[in-house]
mmCIF file of C-alpha atoms in Angstrom:
data_model
loop_
_atom_site.group_PDB
_atom_site.id
_atom_site.type_symbol
_atom_site.label_atom_id
_atom_site.label_comp_id
_atom_site.label_asym_id
_atom_site.label_seq_id
_atom_site.Cartn_x
_atom_site.Cartn_y
_atom_site.Cartn_z
ATOM 1 C CA SER E 1 64.028 52.148 128.785
ATOM 2 C CA LEU E 2 60.551 53.658 128.822
ATOM 3 C CA SER E 3 59.787 52.455 125.318
ATOM 4 C CA PRO E 4 56.321 50.866 125.016
ATOM 5 C CA ILE E 5 58.026 47.884 123.358
ATOM 6 C CA VAL E 6 60.451 46.251 125.790
ATOM 7 C CA LYS E 7 62.720 43.332 124.887
ATOM 8 C CA LEU E 8 62.715 40.385 127.278
ATOM 9 C CA GLN E 9 65.826 38.527 128.352
ATOM 10 C CA ASN E 10 63.802 35.639 129.800
ATOM 11 C CA LYS E 11 60.191 34.606 129.736
ATOM 12 C CA PRO E 12 58.246 36.091 132.655
ATOM 13 C CA ASN E 13 56.459 34.110 135.327
ATOM 14 C CA TRP E 14 52.755 34.134 134.732
ATOM 15 C CA THR E 15 49.881 34.154 137.176
ATOM 16 C CA GLY E 16 46.770 33.770 135.104
ATOM 17 C CA SER E 17 47.167 36.286 132.271
ATOM 18 C CA CYS E 18 49.158 39.033 134.018
ATOM 19 C CA SER E 19 52.908 39.448 134.207
ATOM 20 C CA THR E 20 54.510 40.110 137.573
ATOM 21 C CA HIS E 21 57.218 42.314 136.084
ATOM 22 C CA LYS E 22 57.624 45.997 136.780
ATOM 23 C CA PHE E 23 59.746 48.286 134.614
ATOM 24 C CA LYS E 24 61.943 50.562 136.701
ATOM 25 C CA PHE E 25 63.299 53.918 135.554
ATOM 26 C CA LYS E 26 65.534 55.859 137.932
ATOM 27 C CA ASN E 27 63.299 56.835 140.870
ATOM 28 C CA PHE E 28 60.007 55.751 139.358
ATOM 29 C CA CYS E 29 58.588 52.931 137.291
ATOM 30 C CA PHE E 30 55.375 51.970 135.582
ATOM 31 C CA THR E 31 53.507 48.753 136.206
ATOM 32 C CA PRO E 32 51.814 46.882 133.371
ATOM 33 C CA ILE E 33 48.149 46.116 133.973
ATOM 34 C CA CYS E 34 47.464 44.277 130.713
ATOM 35 C CA HIS E 35 50.669 42.659 129.513
ATOM 36 C CA LEU E 36 50.575 40.146 126.667
ATOM 37 C CA PRO E 37 53.732 38.825 125.048
ATOM 38 C CA ILE E 38 53.701 37.832 121.414
ATOM 39 C CA TYR E 39 54.091 34.134 122.133
ATOM 40 C CA PHE E 40 51.101 34.319 124.501
ATOM 41 C CA CYS E 41 48.928 35.218 121.509
ATOM 42 C CA PHE E 42 50.064 31.990 119.823
ATOM 43 C CA LEU E 43 49.345 29.814 122.835
ATOM 44 C CA LEU E 44 45.965 31.300 123.673
ATOM 45 C CA PRO E 45 44.176 32.216 120.439
ATOM 46 C CA PHE E 46 40.892 32.196 122.297
ATOM 47 C CA TYR E 47 41.959 35.141 124.493
ATOM 48 C CA ARG E 48 39.421 37.937 124.181
ATOM 49 C CA ARG E 49 41.078 41.260 123.442
ATOM 50 C CA ALA E 50 40.138 44.090 125.791
ATOM 51 C CA HIS E 51 40.206 47.812 125.039
ATOM 52 C CA PHE E 52 43.882 47.984 124.083
ATOM 53 C CA LEU E 53 45.326 50.921 122.161
ATOM 54 C CA HIS E 54 47.608 48.584 120.250
ATOM 55 C CA GLY E 55 45.917 46.697 117.451
ATOM 56 C CA PRO E 56 45.574 42.922 117.640
ATOM 57 C CA TYR E 57 48.664 40.896 116.807
ATOM 58 C CA PRO E 58 48.369 39.872 113.140
ATOM 59 C CA ALA E 59 47.898 36.267 112.107
ATOM 60 C CA THR E 60 51.132 34.564 111.063
ATOM 61 C CA HIS E 61 49.625 31.847 108.862
ATOM 62 C CA PHE E 62 48.486 32.793 105.380
ATOM 63 C CA GLY E 63 46.387 30.245 103.574
ATOM 64 C CA PRO E 64 46.898 26.491 104.028
ATOM 65 C CA LYS E 65 50.701 26.367 103.583
ATOM 66 C CA ALA E 66 52.321 29.797 104.099
ATOM 67 C CA CYS E 67 53.511 31.335 107.355
ATOM 68 C CA ILE E 68 56.118 33.718 108.769
ATOM 69 C CA LEU E 69 59.465 32.132 109.537
ATOM 70 C CA PRO E 70 59.666 31.813 113.359
ATOM 71 C CA ASN E 71 62.491 33.768 114.971
ATOM 72 C CA PRO E 72 62.926 33.018 118.686
ATOM 73 C CA THR E 73 65.264 35.987 119.160
ATOM 74 C CA SER E 74 62.524 38.454 118.197
ATOM 75 C CA VAL E 75 60.138 37.636 121.064
ATOM 76 C CA MET E 76 58.987 40.943 122.526
ATOM 77 C CA HIS E 77 56.823 42.179 125.320
ATOM 78 C CA ILE E 78 54.128 44.588 124.169
ATOM 79 C CA GLN E 79 52.897 47.049 126.770
ATOM 80 C CA ASP E 80 49.472 48.457 126.116
ATOM 81 C CA PRO E 81 49.782 52.262 126.403
ATOM 82 C CA ALA E 82 46.437 52.526 128.196
ATOM 83 C CA SER E 83 47.847 50.437 131.057
ATOM 84 C CA GLN E 84 50.887 52.604 131.740
ATOM 85 C CA ARG E 85 50.671 53.841 135.326
ATOM 86 C CA LEU E 86 53.328 55.828 137.130
ATOM 87 C CA THR E 87 54.552 54.618 140.501
ATOM 88 C CA TRP E 88 57.541 55.581 142.644
ATOM 89 C CA THR E 89 60.250 53.116 143.654
ATOM 90 C CA ASN E 90 61.336 55.645 146.309
ATOM 91 C CA PRO E 91 59.512 58.746 147.558
ATOM 92 C CA PRO E 92 60.405 61.768 145.373
ATOM 93 C CA SER E 93 62.497 64.393 147.112
ATOM 94 C CA ASN E 94 63.696 66.841 144.422
ATOM 95 C CA VAL E 95 61.247 68.785 142.252
ATOM 96 C CA LEU E 96 62.119 71.086 139.368
ATOM 97 C CA VAL E 97 59.661 73.970 138.923
ATOM 98 C CA ILE E 98 59.768 75.683 135.525
ATOM 99 C CA ARG E 99 57.982 78.995 135.185
ATOM 100 C CA LYS E 100 57.318 81.005 132.065
ATOM 101 C CA ILE E 101 59.674 83.988 132.189
ATOM 102 C CA HIS E 102 58.498 87.607 131.777
ATOM 103 C CA ASP E 103 54.899 86.800 132.685
ATOM 104 C CA GLU E 104 53.803 88.705 135.779
ATOM 105 C CA SER E 105 50.565 86.723 136.048
ATOM 106 C CA LEU E 106 52.574 83.613 136.999
ATOM 107 C CA VAL E 107 54.398 85.151 139.948
ATOM 108 C CA GLU E 108 51.676 84.402 142.493
ATOM 109 C CA PRO E 109 51.015 80.814 141.288
ATOM 110 C CA PHE E 110 54.776 80.206 141.376
ATOM 111 C CA LYS E 111 55.053 81.431 144.971
ATOM 112 C CA GLU E 112 52.030 79.395 146.055
ATOM 113 C CA LEU E 113 53.413 76.220 144.520
ATOM 114 C CA CYS E 114 56.908 76.679 145.956
ATOM 115 C CA ARG E 115 55.521 77.420 149.413
ATOM 116 C CA TYR E 116 53.356 74.290 149.225
ATOM 117 C CA LEU E 117 56.225 72.055 148.096
ATOM 118 C CA VAL E 118 58.750 73.386 150.614
ATOM 119 C CA GLU E 119 56.620 73.897 153.728
ATOM 120 C CA GLU E 120 53.894 71.262 153.436
ATOM 121 C CA LYS E 121 55.576 68.528 151.407
ATOM 122 C CA GLN E 122 59.135 69.074 152.699
ATOM 123 C CA LEU E 123 60.639 68.789 149.209
ATOM 124 C CA MET E 124 63.767 70.287 147.722
ATOM 125 C CA VAL E 125 62.761 72.685 144.927
ATOM 126 C CA TYR E 126 65.019 73.556 141.987
ATOM 127 C CA VAL E 127 64.432 76.667 139.882
ATOM 128 C CA GLU E 128 66.374 78.666 137.339
ATOM 129 C CA ARG E 129 68.595 81.407 138.726
ATOM 130 C CA ARG E 130 66.968 84.044 136.513
ATOM 131 C CA VAL E 131 63.593 83.181 138.078
ATOM 132 C CA VAL E 132 64.877 83.835 141.585
ATOM 133 C CA GLU E 133 66.564 87.049 140.433
ATOM 134 C CA ASP E 134 63.193 88.434 139.359
ATOM 135 C CA GLY E 135 62.701 91.796 141.060
ATOM 136 C CA THR E 136 59.145 90.934 142.073
ATOM 137 C CA LEU E 137 60.322 87.968 144.134
ATOM 138 C CA LYS E 138 63.216 89.867 145.690
ATOM 139 C CA ASP E 139 60.900 92.614 146.954
ATOM 140 C CA ASP E 140 58.530 90.106 148.607
ATOM 141 C CA GLU E 141 59.705 89.798 152.224
ATOM 142 C CA LEU E 142 57.127 87.124 153.079
ATOM 143 C CA PHE E 143 58.483 84.876 150.327
ATOM 144 C CA GLY E 144 62.097 85.564 151.287
ATOM 145 C CA SER E 145 62.393 82.605 153.662
ATOM 146 C CA ILE E 146 61.124 80.240 150.962
ATOM 147 C CA CYS E 147 63.310 81.838 148.308
ATOM 148 C CA ASN E 148 66.424 81.210 150.402
ATOM 149 C CA GLN E 149 65.663 77.473 150.462
ATOM 150 C CA LEU E 150 65.371 77.132 146.676
ATOM 151 C CA CYS E 151 68.199 75.506 144.733
ATOM 152 C CA THR E 152 69.152 77.401 141.590
ATOM 153 C CA PHE E 153 70.830 76.369 138.357
ATOM 154 C CA ARG E 154 71.839 77.907 135.035
ATOM 155 C CA GLU E 155 71.055 76.299 131.703
ATOM 156 C CA GLY E 156 74.217 75.206 129.927
ATOM 157 C CA PHE E 157 76.354 75.473 133.076
ATOM 158 C CA ASP E 158 74.798 73.231 135.726
ATOM 159 C CA ASP E 159 73.835 69.593 135.124
ATOM 160 C CA ILE E 160 70.723 68.636 137.097
ATOM 161 C CA SER E 161 69.759 65.564 135.078
ATOM 162 C CA ASP E 162 70.685 63.093 137.834
ATOM 163 C CA CYS E 163 69.061 64.816 140.797
ATOM 164 C CA ILE E 164 65.514 65.688 139.660
ATOM 165 C CA ASP E 165 62.641 63.314 140.488
ATOM 166 C CA LEU E 166 59.677 65.334 139.192
ATOM 167 C CA ILE E 167 59.192 68.319 136.892
ATOM 168 C CA ILE E 168 56.310 70.782 137.334
ATOM 169 C CA CYS E 169 55.705 73.313 134.551
ATOM 170 C CA LEU E 170 53.777 76.562 134.967
ATOM 171 C CA GLY E 171 52.926 78.193 131.654
ATOM 172 C CA GLY E 172 52.199 77.030 128.130
ATOM 173 C CA ASP E 173 53.531 74.359 125.809
ATOM 174 C CA GLY E 174 56.879 76.159 125.595
ATOM 175 C CA THR E 175 57.650 75.340 129.227
ATOM 176 C CA LEU E 176 57.322 71.617 128.536
ATOM 177 C CA LEU E 177 59.516 71.926 125.432
ATOM 178 C CA TYR E 178 62.084 73.768 127.508
ATOM 179 C CA ALA E 179 61.958 71.064 130.197
ATOM 180 C CA SER E 180 62.619 68.451 127.519
ATOM 181 C CA SER E 181 65.672 70.361 126.286
ATOM 182 C CA LEU E 182 67.204 70.359 129.786
ATOM 183 C CA PHE E 183 67.330 66.552 129.851
ATOM 184 C CA GLN E 184 69.228 65.098 126.916
ATOM 185 C CA GLY E 185 69.067 61.641 128.483
ATOM 186 C CA SER E 186 66.351 60.174 130.681
ATOM 187 C CA VAL E 187 63.572 62.589 131.602
ATOM 188 C CA PRO E 188 61.742 62.632 134.963
ATOM 189 C CA PRO E 189 57.919 62.648 134.939
ATOM 190 C CA VAL E 190 56.498 65.990 133.822
ATOM 191 C CA MET E 191 53.368 67.568 135.310
ATOM 192 C CA ALA E 192 52.254 70.591 133.278
ATOM 193 C CA PHE E 193 49.752 73.231 134.456
ATOM 194 C CA HIS E 194 47.867 75.270 131.882
ATOM 195 C CA LEU E 195 48.852 78.886 132.557
ATOM 196 C CA GLY E 196 49.850 79.928 129.049
ATOM 197 C CA SER E 197 48.156 80.911 125.813
ATOM 198 C CA LEU E 198 47.506 77.587 124.038
ATOM 199 C CA GLY E 199 48.163 74.763 126.483
ATOM 200 C CA PHE E 200 47.813 71.742 124.208
ATOM 201 C CA LEU E 201 50.413 69.828 126.238
ATOM 202 C CA THR E 202 49.366 71.184 129.667
ATOM 203 C CA PRO E 203 46.245 69.319 130.858
ATOM 204 C CA PHE E 204 46.169 70.376 134.542
ATOM 205 C CA LYS E 205 44.284 73.356 135.960
ATOM 206 C CA PHE E 206 46.130 75.319 138.630
ATOM 207 C CA GLU E 207 42.997 75.919 140.724
ATOM 208 C CA SER E 208 43.288 72.380 142.117
ATOM 209 C CA TYR E 209 47.087 72.148 142.196
ATOM 210 C CA LYS E 210 47.317 70.859 145.782
ATOM 211 C CA THR E 211 45.041 67.917 145.105
ATOM 212 C CA GLU E 212 46.665 67.071 141.775
ATOM 213 C CA VAL E 213 50.249 67.347 143.050
ATOM 214 C CA ALA E 214 49.425 65.223 146.089
ATOM 215 C CA LYS E 215 48.014 62.494 143.834
ATOM 216 C CA VAL E 216 51.151 62.457 141.696
ATOM 217 C CA LEU E 217 53.457 62.350 144.723
ATOM 218 C CA GLU E 218 51.501 59.375 146.035
ATOM 219 C CA GLY E 219 51.940 57.592 142.707
ATOM 220 C CA ASN E 220 49.577 55.620 140.504
ATOM 221 C CA ALA E 221 49.069 58.251 137.837
ATOM 222 C CA ALA E 222 48.443 57.695 134.132
ATOM 223 C CA ILE E 223 51.298 58.754 131.862
ATOM 224 C CA THR E 224 51.797 59.348 128.160
ATOM 225 C CA LEU E 225 55.219 58.476 126.807
ATOM 226 C CA ARG E 226 55.887 61.236 124.295
ATOM 227 C CA SER E 227 58.562 60.031 121.897
ATOM 228 C CA ARG E 228 61.483 62.285 120.975
ATOM 229 C CA LEU E 229 63.865 62.472 118.037
ATOM 230 C CA LYS E 230 67.619 62.052 118.354
ATOM 231 C CA VAL E 231 69.208 64.497 115.925
ATOM 232 C CA LYS E 232 72.864 64.785 115.029
ATOM 233 C CA VAL E 233 74.339 67.407 112.689
ATOM 234 C CA VAL E 234 77.526 66.167 111.048
ATOM 235 C CA LYS E 235 79.635 68.915 109.502
ATOM 236 C CA ALA E 236 81.553 68.237 106.298
ATOM 237 C CA ALA E 237 84.841 69.369 107.822
ATOM 238 C CA VAL E 238 84.641 66.882 110.704
ATOM 239 C CA GLN E 239 83.083 63.851 109.016
ATOM 240 C CA GLN E 240 85.055 60.706 109.773
ATOM 241 C CA PRO E 241 85.083 57.149 108.450
ATOM 242 C CA HIS E 242 82.104 55.025 109.471
ATOM 243 C CA GLU E 243 83.884 53.019 112.155
ATOM 244 C CA GLU E 244 85.398 56.062 113.852
ATOM 245 C CA GLU E 245 82.072 57.874 113.686
ATOM 246 C CA GLU E 246 80.341 55.082 115.612
ATOM 247 C CA GLU E 247 82.973 55.214 118.331
ATOM 248 C CA GLY E 248 82.471 58.974 118.788
ATOM 249 C CA GLU E 249 78.706 58.867 118.406
ATOM 250 C CA GLU E 250 77.991 59.790 122.021
ATOM 251 C CA GLU E 251 80.038 62.972 121.884
ATOM 252 C CA GLY E 252 78.613 66.467 121.465
ATOM 253 C CA GLY E 253 76.379 67.572 118.612
ATOM 254 C CA GLN E 254 73.263 65.556 119.426
ATOM 255 C CA GLN E 255 69.881 67.035 120.268
ATOM 256 C CA GLN E 256 66.804 65.439 121.814
ATOM 257 C CA VAL E 257 63.757 66.963 120.110
ATOM 258 C CA LEU E 258 60.194 66.677 121.385
ATOM 259 C CA ASN E 259 58.237 68.493 118.648
ATOM 260 C CA GLU E 260 60.091 68.835 115.372
ATOM 261 C CA VAL E 261 63.252 69.417 113.394
ATOM 262 C CA VAL E 262 62.747 72.183 110.829
ATOM 263 C CA VAL E 263 65.022 72.632 107.811
ATOM 264 C CA ASP E 264 64.205 75.807 105.884
ATOM 265 C CA ARG E 265 65.718 78.262 103.410
ATOM 266 C CA GLY E 266 66.520 80.855 106.041
ATOM 267 C CA PRO E 267 66.944 84.470 104.837
ATOM 268 C CA SER E 268 67.536 83.447 101.211
ATOM 269 C CA SER E 269 64.948 84.271 98.540
ATOM 270 C CA TYR E 270 65.731 81.047 96.625
ATOM 271 C CA LEU E 271 63.867 77.793 97.069
ATOM 272 C CA SER E 272 65.293 75.399 99.618
ATOM 273 C CA ASN E 273 66.642 72.314 97.825
ATOM 274 C CA VAL E 274 67.481 69.401 100.124
ATOM 275 C CA ASP E 275 67.718 65.640 99.619
ATOM 276 C CA LEU E 276 65.884 63.253 101.930
ATOM 277 C CA TYR E 277 67.350 59.793 102.606
ATOM 278 C CA LEU E 278 65.660 56.906 104.416
ATOM 279 C CA ASN E 279 67.984 54.170 105.722
ATOM 280 C CA GLY E 280 70.671 55.378 103.336
ATOM 281 C CA ARG E 281 68.484 55.416 100.220
ATOM 282 C CA LEU E 282 67.512 58.651 98.471
ATOM 283 C CA ILE E 283 63.744 59.020 98.725
ATOM 284 C CA THR E 284 63.104 62.452 97.247
ATOM 285 C CA SER E 285 64.349 66.013 96.928
ATOM 286 C CA VAL E 286 62.419 68.741 98.710
ATOM 287 C CA GLN E 287 62.101 71.967 96.721
ATOM 288 C CA GLY E 288 60.169 74.618 98.566
ATOM 289 C CA ASP E 289 60.425 76.603 101.763
ATOM 290 C CA GLY E 290 61.731 73.586 103.674
ATOM 291 C CA VAL E 291 60.751 70.354 105.404
ATOM 292 C CA ILE E 292 59.508 69.410 108.892
ATOM 293 C CA VAL E 293 60.445 66.124 110.573
ATOM 294 C CA SER E 294 58.225 65.745 113.612
ATOM 295 C CA THR E 295 57.152 63.365 116.333
ATOM 296 C CA PRO E 296 53.485 62.489 116.929
ATOM 297 C CA THR E 297 53.537 65.129 119.672
ATOM 298 C CA GLY E 298 54.779 67.679 117.125
ATOM 299 C CA SER E 299 52.073 66.712 114.643
ATOM 300 C CA THR E 300 49.740 69.235 116.301
ATOM 301 C CA ALA E 301 52.323 72.046 116.119
ATOM 302 C CA TYR E 302 54.130 73.417 113.047
ATOM 303 C CA ALA E 303 53.347 70.272 111.038
ATOM 304 C CA ALA E 304 49.594 70.791 111.485
ATOM 305 C CA ALA E 305 49.932 74.345 110.171
ATOM 306 C CA ALA E 306 51.754 72.927 107.139
ATOM 307 C CA GLY E 307 48.908 70.541 106.341
ATOM 308 C CA ALA E 308 49.940 67.321 108.071
ATOM 309 C CA SER E 309 47.614 64.927 109.864
ATOM 310 C CA MET E 310 47.422 64.945 113.651
ATOM 311 C CA ILE E 311 48.722 61.746 115.241
ATOM 312 C CA HIS E 312 48.147 60.503 118.777
ATOM 313 C CA PRO E 313 51.410 60.600 120.790
ATOM 314 C CA ASN E 314 51.325 56.850 121.428
ATOM 315 C CA VAL E 315 51.545 55.996 117.719
ATOM 316 C CA PRO E 316 55.176 54.958 116.961
ATOM 317 C CA ALA E 317 55.918 57.035 113.876
ATOM 318 C CA ILE E 318 57.937 59.892 112.378
ATOM 319 C CA MET E 319 56.251 62.495 110.188
ATOM 320 C CA VAL E 320 57.816 64.187 107.169
ATOM 321 C CA THR E 321 55.966 67.331 106.075
ATOM 322 C CA PRO E 322 57.087 69.709 103.291
ATOM 323 C CA ILE E 323 56.753 73.455 103.837
ATOM 324 C CA CYS E 324 55.138 75.111 100.808
ATOM 325 C CA PRO E 325 56.543 72.597 98.286
ATOM 326 C CA HIS E 326 56.809 73.705 94.660
ATOM 327 C CA SER E 327 54.887 70.578 93.641
ATOM 328 C CA LEU E 328 51.162 69.878 93.700
ATOM 329 C CA SER E 329 51.704 66.174 94.444
ATOM 330 C CA PHE E 330 54.041 66.413 97.449
ATOM 331 C CA ARG E 331 51.914 65.229 100.358
ATOM 332 C CA PRO E 332 53.044 64.720 103.978
ATOM 333 C CA ILE E 333 54.083 61.156 104.778
ATOM 334 C CA VAL E 334 54.386 59.021 107.911
ATOM 335 C CA VAL E 335 57.272 56.544 108.229
ATOM 336 C CA PRO E 336 57.980 53.849 110.859
ATOM 337 C CA ALA E 337 59.680 55.012 114.020
ATOM 338 C CA GLY E 338 62.601 52.625 113.527
ATOM 339 C CA VAL E 339 64.030 54.173 110.354
ATOM 340 C CA GLU E 340 66.945 56.602 110.062
ATOM 341 C CA LEU E 341 66.335 59.793 108.116
ATOM 342 C CA MET E 342 69.134 61.893 106.700
ATOM 343 C CA ILE E 343 68.830 65.361 105.164
ATOM 344 C CA THR E 344 71.549 66.992 103.061
ATOM 345 C CA LEU E 345 71.767 69.930 100.697
ATOM 346 C CA SER E 346 71.233 68.899 97.077
ATOM 347 C CA PRO E 347 74.411 69.227 94.965
ATOM 348 C CA ASP E 348 72.733 71.828 92.761
ATOM 349 C CA ALA E 349 71.202 73.829 95.630
ATOM 350 C CA ARG E 350 71.618 77.564 95.059
ATOM 351 C CA ASN E 351 71.845 78.472 98.725
ATOM 352 C CA THR E 352 72.456 76.991 102.146
ATOM 353 C CA ALA E 353 69.744 75.816 104.538
ATOM 354 C CA TRP E 354 69.028 76.409 108.214
ATOM 355 C CA VAL E 355 67.972 73.898 110.858
ATOM 356 C CA SER E 356 66.314 74.408 114.249
ATOM 357 C CA PHE E 357 65.358 72.007 117.028
ATOM 358 C CA ASP E 358 62.008 72.710 118.709
ATOM 359 C CA GLY E 359 62.486 76.300 117.557
ATOM 360 C CA ARG E 360 65.875 76.665 119.278
ATOM 361 C CA LYS E 361 69.615 76.446 118.552
ATOM 362 C CA ARG E 362 69.248 77.469 114.931
ATOM 363 C CA GLN E 363 72.314 76.827 112.749
ATOM 364 C CA GLU E 364 73.322 76.928 109.097
ATOM 365 C CA ILE E 365 73.739 73.811 106.938
ATOM 366 C CA GLN E 366 76.426 74.018 104.253
ATOM 367 C CA HIS E 367 77.160 71.772 101.289
ATOM 368 C CA GLY E 368 78.530 68.459 102.565
ATOM 369 C CA ASP E 369 76.803 68.722 105.966
ATOM 370 C CA CYS E 370 74.145 66.174 106.891
ATOM 371 C CA ILE E 371 71.389 65.910 109.498
ATOM 372 C CA LYS E 372 70.777 62.409 110.898
ATOM 373 C CA ILE E 373 67.426 61.812 112.584
ATOM 374 C CA THR E 374 66.293 58.697 114.460
ATOM 375 C CA ALA E 375 63.759 57.940 117.172
ATOM 376 C CA SER E 376 65.183 58.483 120.643
ATOM 377 C CA CYS E 377 65.033 55.868 123.388
ATOM 378 C CA TYR E 378 64.378 58.630 125.954
ATOM 379 C CA PRO E 379 60.717 59.716 125.773
ATOM 380 C CA VAL E 380 59.120 62.420 127.885
ATOM 381 C CA PRO E 381 56.785 60.785 130.469
ATOM 382 C CA SER E 382 53.952 63.300 130.536
ATOM 383 C CA ILE E 383 51.505 62.853 133.409
ATOM 384 C CA CYS E 384 47.859 62.742 132.330
ATOM 385 C CA CYS E 385 45.073 64.617 134.054
ATOM 386 C CA HIS E 386 42.475 61.954 133.159
ATOM 387 C CA ASP E 387 43.882 59.421 130.702
ATOM 388 C CA LEU E 388 45.961 59.546 127.539
ATOM 389 C CA VAL E 389 42.967 59.281 125.181
ATOM 390 C CA TYR E 390 40.619 61.734 126.898
ATOM 391 C CA ASP E 391 43.362 64.342 127.446
ATOM 392 C CA TRP E 392 44.373 64.338 123.775
ATOM 393 C CA PHE E 393 40.870 64.754 122.379
ATOM 394 C CA GLU E 394 40.093 67.351 125.043
ATOM 395 C CA SER E 395 43.116 69.352 123.856
ATOM 396 C CA LEU E 396 42.006 68.998 120.225
ATOM 397 C CA ALA E 397 38.580 70.360 121.090
ATOM 398 C CA GLN E 398 39.549 73.086 123.550
ATOM 399 C CA CYS E 399 42.830 74.356 122.032
ATOM 400 C CA LEU E 400 42.514 73.725 118.297
ATOM 401 C CA HIS E 401 38.687 73.712 118.100
ATOM 402 C CA TRP E 402 38.875 70.533 116.065
ATOM 403 C CA ASN E 403 35.750 69.945 113.948
ATOM 404 C CA VAL E 404 33.831 72.802 115.530
ATOM 405 C CA ARG E 405 30.786 73.516 113.387
ATOM 406 C CA LYS E 406 27.281 74.790 113.845
ATOM 407 C CA ARG E 407 24.959 71.810 114.123
ATOM 408 C CA GLN E 408 22.682 71.089 111.208
ATOM 409 C CA ALA E 409 19.029 71.571 112.114
ATOM 410 C CA GLY E 410 16.830 68.499 111.996
ATOM 411 C CA LEU E 411 13.768 68.194 109.775
ATOM 412 C CA ALA E 412 10.513 69.426 111.240
ATOM 413 C CA GLN E 413 8.633 66.356 109.982
ATOM 414 C CA PRO E 414 10.022 63.071 108.603
ATOM 415 C CA SER E 415 9.601 62.800 104.839
ATOM 416 C CA ASP E 416 10.703 60.296 102.187
ATOM 417 C CA SER E 417 12.725 61.132 99.077
ATOM 418 C CA SER E 418 9.622 61.351 96.860
ATOM 419 C CA ASP E 419 8.144 64.101 99.045
ATOM 420 C CA THR E 420 11.440 65.972 98.927
ATOM 421 C CA GLU E 421 11.588 65.788 95.145
ATOM 422 C CA ASN E 422 8.017 67.026 94.820
#
């Protein structure tokens, strides 16, 4: 698993203060630079904490006589997100290139990238069939030899999840969301170039694509593990007893969501009235236009427009944000990533509700249906241009113009408060 918290079967061998373990994931892995297990914090209280993104491990003794009951089965390995570096266990050979459709300005960058990957890097390139069938590419005789070497697939018909080593996106944030939807299990590393309108999730500039792609293919790149939500819609007509439901859990009906799950009132003019459960307990009823359940990555999307806080993608959390609630006290909340949320229509709801997953696959929710939402164990490993902290704040400043304000002019001459009052 690529989760930043990894359970250990055995204690690792230590050389000084660094673990020798590497965490492998299909054709790539990431190597911990600063790895501290929980029990290491007990043994070495004098260890000086470096610039970790995780907070310090809390003290377990409270006052002279109280402490937390030790549990040897709960020993974990905590990976500092800032130390996550991508490396390849085997050289990558298959690259998926995703291009924004119906955008003529991306035709030339797409051809340049494919020519570079096929001719110079000798890689197998996968693209969607509808991209190759574009009339502009068909009429280009010079690109014909490259086009004949491309492998094509169709969404919903061809499964490419086990043969892709690297994903390269050309376009805006929608291309990365689309790439996430293609892989309902483990996701290869994603390298996103900013060629769209917003580009909050696309940190790379295409002008230097050869240099940047070469660095990634060589390995040792910083990555951000963007958590996803596992969503399952259970229809009233097919609900089964609890034991049978667990046995059939891996069957169809699940969605891996990178940004958000949106439950809204749809075309109805009535308020949406849905019940929100947390770990099986009713928390509240949402009366308004709907509710957004989002990941930290989705906190800068629809949730931000609905008034939620923006959360760094490495914070393990799930956000619940109401859409235009008919209540002045209904504020957005953040819950731990390990809980299970369930959304159902309230018994006295006047109309049905509609649910969508990252803006796609919209469907109607009837009385008796339920939506189960948990954190997924398959994050999206997004390759950073600089590092996971700089890239995020750079996107806040450049894309959302976060805290942009004209600077206040300084005083011409220093003066105390008495001079100001006079």
